[in-house]
């Protein structure tokens, strides 16, 4: 046999290598075809998706004193929504007007916040009021001040009065001075304004002080809806307005503080406050320290959400917002039927001895 040359041996190795490579590729393709999914085979159907459970947001209706519009709509309401996932729905008006809506069936809130306890006792509690409320709790206290527009033509005198270098009533009684206040027929602050001026007459020994400043009790040139008074003041339509301290702070406007003996903010002056009276529809009431109250009406639609909201106002983040915005803390005292108060809220109440009226 003729020996194989070197080049011949190389051609034989190349041929074997080529044949082996082709065999491997063919094997791989065959294997892929064998184990892969047939081209026209039916694809397995994905498992049907279950519908996500619907998220429910409880619509919580809160009626509140109109002076609280800023703090309720800009701070407490949104904060409650974020904290609970519920939907806060607020309505601010004069407390008396709101209570009358509830009595007449035109409103059915889950929570009611009043600027005076007398609104609870006279318009919502008892058989004569269809037992719309069984209890209420004191929320915070406040005082009256004179808020003013810093661009008023009387601004210089108002600033002097704020520094107690000029009697405030000397400024307000000037000819042409425009004072704004709320309607005493539908708003407790309107009544408090009349009472404050009565007390000022006694305090300053000036029997005509009130009539020189406000004229008649229902002077239409001075009376504005509570929710519109801020706009009247800020736009210069009035030079000053009788306001709660928390309003002046929320509105970011300067204000004149009044002596404790007449500002209705000091419980220690309660005996003196009673010298002032207001008569409406044949019923006479005596002035009392300013106290805001909170309650859950008996016909509230969303009791659980209402309890959570009241708890927040008494001891949660909302209570801190109230103090930050100018309210003054006070013991949370329950009035009415204590046994009807939800257990969660009882933890925030002052001791019952001597503090609960049956």
XYZ file of C-alpha atoms in Angstrom:
358
model
C 0.000 0.000 0.000
C 1.175 3.425 -1.019
C 1.905 5.552 2.033
C -0.399 8.564 2.645
C 1.226 11.895 2.084
C 1.127 14.693 4.661
C -1.398 16.777 2.598
C -3.546 13.720 2.112
C -3.699 13.135 5.824
C -4.816 16.774 6.353
C -7.643 16.416 3.779
C -8.869 13.214 5.499
C -8.957 14.956 8.979
C -10.828 17.961 7.500
C -13.393 15.664 5.858
C -14.025 13.783 9.130
C -14.369 17.082 11.024
C -16.912 18.436 8.519
C -19.013 15.264 8.630
C -19.003 15.304 12.453
C -20.051 18.964 12.624
C -22.945 18.492 10.218
C -24.113 15.459 12.243
C -24.059 17.421 15.478
C -26.062 20.341 14.010
C -28.577 17.950 12.498
C -28.923 16.179 15.830
C -29.484 19.401 17.630
C -32.194 20.538 15.207
C -33.866 17.151 15.486
C -33.846 17.341 19.246
C -35.313 20.854 19.202
C -38.115 19.686 16.901
C -38.733 16.650 19.068
C -39.082 18.531 22.380
C -40.365 21.914 21.156
C -44.070 22.838 20.920
C -45.682 21.944 17.629
C -46.224 24.995 15.475
C -50.010 24.718 15.345
C -50.594 23.154 18.765
C -53.160 24.898 21.005
C -51.515 27.124 23.658
C -52.613 26.569 27.284
C -55.078 29.264 28.412
C -53.944 31.472 31.297
C -55.890 31.155 34.488
C -58.704 33.694 34.597
C -57.852 36.751 36.684
C -59.953 37.395 39.704
C -61.421 40.888 39.889
C -59.763 43.011 42.604
C -62.123 43.734 45.474
C -63.696 47.171 45.138
C -62.134 49.767 47.428
C -64.811 51.444 49.502
C -64.398 54.977 50.789
C -66.946 55.820 53.437
C -68.399 59.279 52.766
C -68.233 61.024 56.130
C -70.474 64.082 56.429
C -69.245 66.679 58.938
C -71.203 69.846 59.771
C -69.054 72.422 61.531
C -69.171 76.038 62.737
C -68.402 78.282 59.760
C -65.502 79.959 61.559
C -63.620 76.663 61.179
C -63.790 76.552 57.380
C -60.086 77.144 56.846
C -58.818 74.571 59.325
C -61.414 71.937 58.402
C -61.113 72.148 54.621
C -57.391 72.827 54.316
C -55.973 70.692 57.101
C -58.171 68.376 59.144
C -60.412 67.026 56.366
C -57.588 66.123 53.930
C -55.516 64.706 56.769
C -58.410 62.438 57.818
C -58.860 61.148 54.260
C -55.170 60.340 54.007
C -55.130 58.620 57.374
C -58.265 56.482 56.964
C -59.030 56.177 53.246
C -62.519 57.536 53.903
C -63.954 60.555 52.103
C -64.454 63.646 54.249
C -67.375 65.867 53.186
C -67.506 69.082 55.207
C -70.137 71.806 55.428
C -69.492 75.037 57.332
C -72.181 77.555 58.323
C -73.455 79.278 61.426
C -73.966 76.605 64.083
C -77.591 77.596 64.681
C -78.385 77.454 60.973
C -76.828 73.975 60.703
C -78.768 72.698 63.722
C -81.986 74.055 62.255
C -81.264 72.208 59.007
C -80.815 68.996 61.005
C -84.083 69.556 62.907
C -86.016 70.146 59.711
C -84.591 67.066 57.999
C -82.647 69.097 55.430
C -79.328 67.797 56.726
C -78.158 64.521 58.272
C -74.466 64.757 59.170
C -72.387 62.039 60.807
C -70.567 64.562 63.018
C -71.648 67.994 64.284
C -69.245 70.648 65.646
C -70.857 73.663 67.294
C -69.407 77.007 68.394
C -71.562 76.947 71.539
C -73.007 74.253 73.853
C -76.338 76.103 73.845
C -76.887 74.990 70.232
C -76.688 71.335 71.332
C -78.974 71.731 74.323
C -81.583 74.028 72.816
C -81.886 72.711 69.251
C -80.758 69.074 69.141
C -81.216 67.370 72.517
C -84.451 66.257 74.172
C -87.864 65.098 73.003
C -88.758 68.534 71.647
C -85.834 68.136 69.233
C -86.631 64.501 68.333
C -83.610 63.405 70.413
C -81.299 64.148 67.517
C -78.456 64.186 70.031
C -78.007 62.280 73.295
C -74.600 63.632 74.252
C -71.881 66.081 73.273
C -68.245 66.619 74.321
C -66.394 69.888 74.829
C -63.705 70.170 72.146
C -61.696 73.391 72.698
C -62.116 76.953 73.886
C -61.522 80.269 72.191
C -61.896 84.055 72.645
C -63.116 87.055 70.662
C -60.625 89.466 69.077
C -60.862 92.358 66.614
C -59.200 91.306 63.352
C -58.305 94.178 61.015
C -57.077 94.978 57.531
C -53.525 96.304 57.638
C -54.188 98.566 54.627
C -57.298 100.187 56.104
C -57.245 103.965 56.308
C -57.610 103.410 60.057
C -54.649 101.035 60.169
C -52.439 103.401 62.163
C -55.036 103.733 64.930
C -55.756 99.984 64.805
C -52.076 99.209 65.315
C -51.975 101.555 68.297
C -55.025 99.794 69.724
C -53.301 96.423 69.196
C -50.425 97.773 71.290
C -52.984 98.978 73.884
C -51.874 102.584 73.394
C -55.322 103.645 72.186
C -58.711 102.318 73.382
C -59.999 99.932 70.740
C -63.546 101.235 71.009
C -62.327 104.791 70.232
C -61.127 103.470 66.870
C -64.247 101.483 66.020
C -66.662 104.288 66.836
C -65.059 106.763 64.411
C -67.336 108.100 61.694
C -66.974 106.076 58.509
C -65.364 103.053 60.173
C -66.641 99.837 58.588
C -67.060 96.939 61.029
C -68.018 93.414 59.960
C -69.782 90.829 62.143
C -72.080 87.840 61.787
C -75.840 87.547 62.144
C -76.885 86.921 65.775
C -80.076 85.206 64.563
C -78.212 82.282 63.018
C -74.671 82.347 64.372
C -73.405 82.062 67.984
C -70.517 84.433 67.218
C -73.033 87.083 66.246
C -74.659 86.671 69.656
C -71.250 86.704 71.366
C -70.406 89.989 69.628
C -73.514 91.640 71.068
C -72.748 90.174 74.500
C -69.099 91.282 74.358
C -70.172 94.872 73.709
C -72.617 94.730 76.634
C -69.792 93.583 78.872
C -67.528 96.327 77.495
C -70.114 98.924 78.537
C -69.909 97.625 82.113
C -66.155 97.171 82.071
C -65.404 100.669 80.732
C -68.402 102.343 82.478
C -69.633 103.593 79.140
C -73.370 103.039 78.632
C -73.493 104.072 74.980
C -70.422 102.199 73.749
C -72.377 99.408 72.045
C -74.858 101.596 70.220
C -72.094 103.912 68.961
C -70.189 100.967 67.461
C -72.864 98.694 66.016
C -76.012 100.814 65.917
C -78.864 98.315 65.965
C -78.301 94.655 66.747
C -79.324 93.719 63.204
C -77.551 96.570 61.415
C -77.499 95.282 57.798
C -74.404 97.337 56.913
C -72.311 95.279 59.334
C -73.743 91.763 59.070
C -72.238 89.218 56.655
C -72.438 85.437 56.324
C -69.747 83.872 58.483
C -68.126 82.082 55.566
C -67.889 85.402 53.630
C -66.543 87.635 56.395
C -62.912 86.758 55.698
C -63.196 87.855 52.074
C -64.836 91.117 53.164
C -61.932 91.803 55.513
C -59.094 90.781 53.205
C -60.436 92.749 50.253
C -60.878 95.875 52.340
C -64.687 95.920 52.196
C -64.587 96.263 55.976
C -61.846 97.804 58.129
C -62.163 95.251 60.930
C -64.254 92.263 61.966
C -65.188 90.624 65.249
C -63.556 87.203 65.045
C -62.447 84.218 67.049
C -58.745 84.179 67.858
C -58.263 81.019 65.784
C -59.760 82.765 62.744
C -57.363 85.715 62.956
C -54.429 83.300 63.154
C -55.685 81.148 60.287
C -56.409 84.212 58.143
C -52.932 85.587 58.866
C -54.341 89.029 59.672
C -53.379 91.351 62.562
C -55.748 91.562 65.485
C -56.489 93.382 68.736
C -56.835 91.316 71.885
C -59.509 92.247 74.421
C -59.440 92.064 78.226
C -60.353 88.657 79.630
C -63.330 90.248 81.374
C -65.023 90.858 78.013
C -63.450 88.477 75.448
C -65.582 85.483 76.623
C -62.494 83.282 76.649
C -61.739 82.945 80.338
C -63.809 80.465 82.407
C -62.651 82.303 85.550
C -64.739 85.279 84.362
C -67.893 83.204 83.857
C -69.793 84.990 86.629
C -69.135 88.399 85.049
C -70.033 87.081 81.583
C -73.518 86.194 82.798
C -74.286 89.906 83.120
C -74.661 90.002 79.344
C -77.863 88.644 77.827
C -79.432 88.082 74.435
C -83.145 87.642 73.780
C -84.509 85.922 70.712
C -88.027 84.644 70.097
C -88.953 85.466 73.674
C -86.101 83.415 75.150
C -83.280 85.122 77.045
C -79.831 83.538 77.376
C -76.810 84.636 79.413
C -73.287 84.919 78.051
C -70.922 82.022 78.770
C -67.256 81.243 78.044
C -66.707 80.302 74.406
C -66.547 76.523 74.056
C -66.659 74.470 70.865
C -68.393 71.085 71.124
C -68.452 67.891 69.065
C -71.068 65.127 68.831
C -72.392 62.255 66.739
C -76.121 62.668 65.997
C -78.290 59.626 66.674
C -79.305 59.376 63.022
C -75.734 59.424 61.687
C -75.383 57.081 58.708
C -71.724 56.144 59.190
C -71.191 55.586 62.892
C -67.825 53.802 62.696
C -66.241 56.515 60.560
C -67.820 59.181 62.776
C -66.291 57.628 65.902
C -62.873 57.543 64.217
C -63.213 61.210 63.244
C -64.286 62.374 66.722
C -61.467 60.349 68.265
C -59.033 62.105 65.924
C -60.421 65.509 66.940
C -60.151 64.718 70.648
C -56.740 63.091 70.812
C -55.337 62.366 67.347
C -53.416 64.496 64.834
C -56.475 66.737 64.305
C -56.360 67.826 67.953
C -52.800 69.076 67.432
C -53.869 70.947 64.310
C -56.605 72.718 66.294
C -54.101 73.973 68.851
C -51.632 74.987 66.156
C -54.332 77.070 64.467
C -55.244 79.103 67.540
C -57.700 77.059 69.624
C -56.981 76.611 73.328
C -56.970 73.161 74.920
C -59.448 72.307 77.661
C -60.585 69.123 79.450
C -62.918 67.065 77.253
C -66.074 66.982 79.329
C -69.134 64.961 78.352
C -72.674 66.274 78.730
C -75.838 64.244 78.336
C -76.155 60.459 78.538
C -72.628 59.210 79.199
C -73.554 55.547 78.681
C -74.437 56.338 75.063
C -70.945 57.607 74.267
C -68.875 55.091 72.220
C -66.253 53.304 74.322
C -63.361 54.531 72.147
C -64.230 58.146 72.975
C -64.609 57.649 76.726
C -60.849 57.278 77.137
C -60.436 60.967 76.275
C -63.022 62.289 78.724
C -62.372 64.199 81.906
C -63.307 62.354 85.142
C -67.048 61.931 85.381
C -67.410 63.219 88.924
C -69.084 66.570 88.742
C -68.531 66.873 85.024
C -71.484 65.073 83.468
C -74.975 66.404 83.302
C -77.568 63.686 83.038
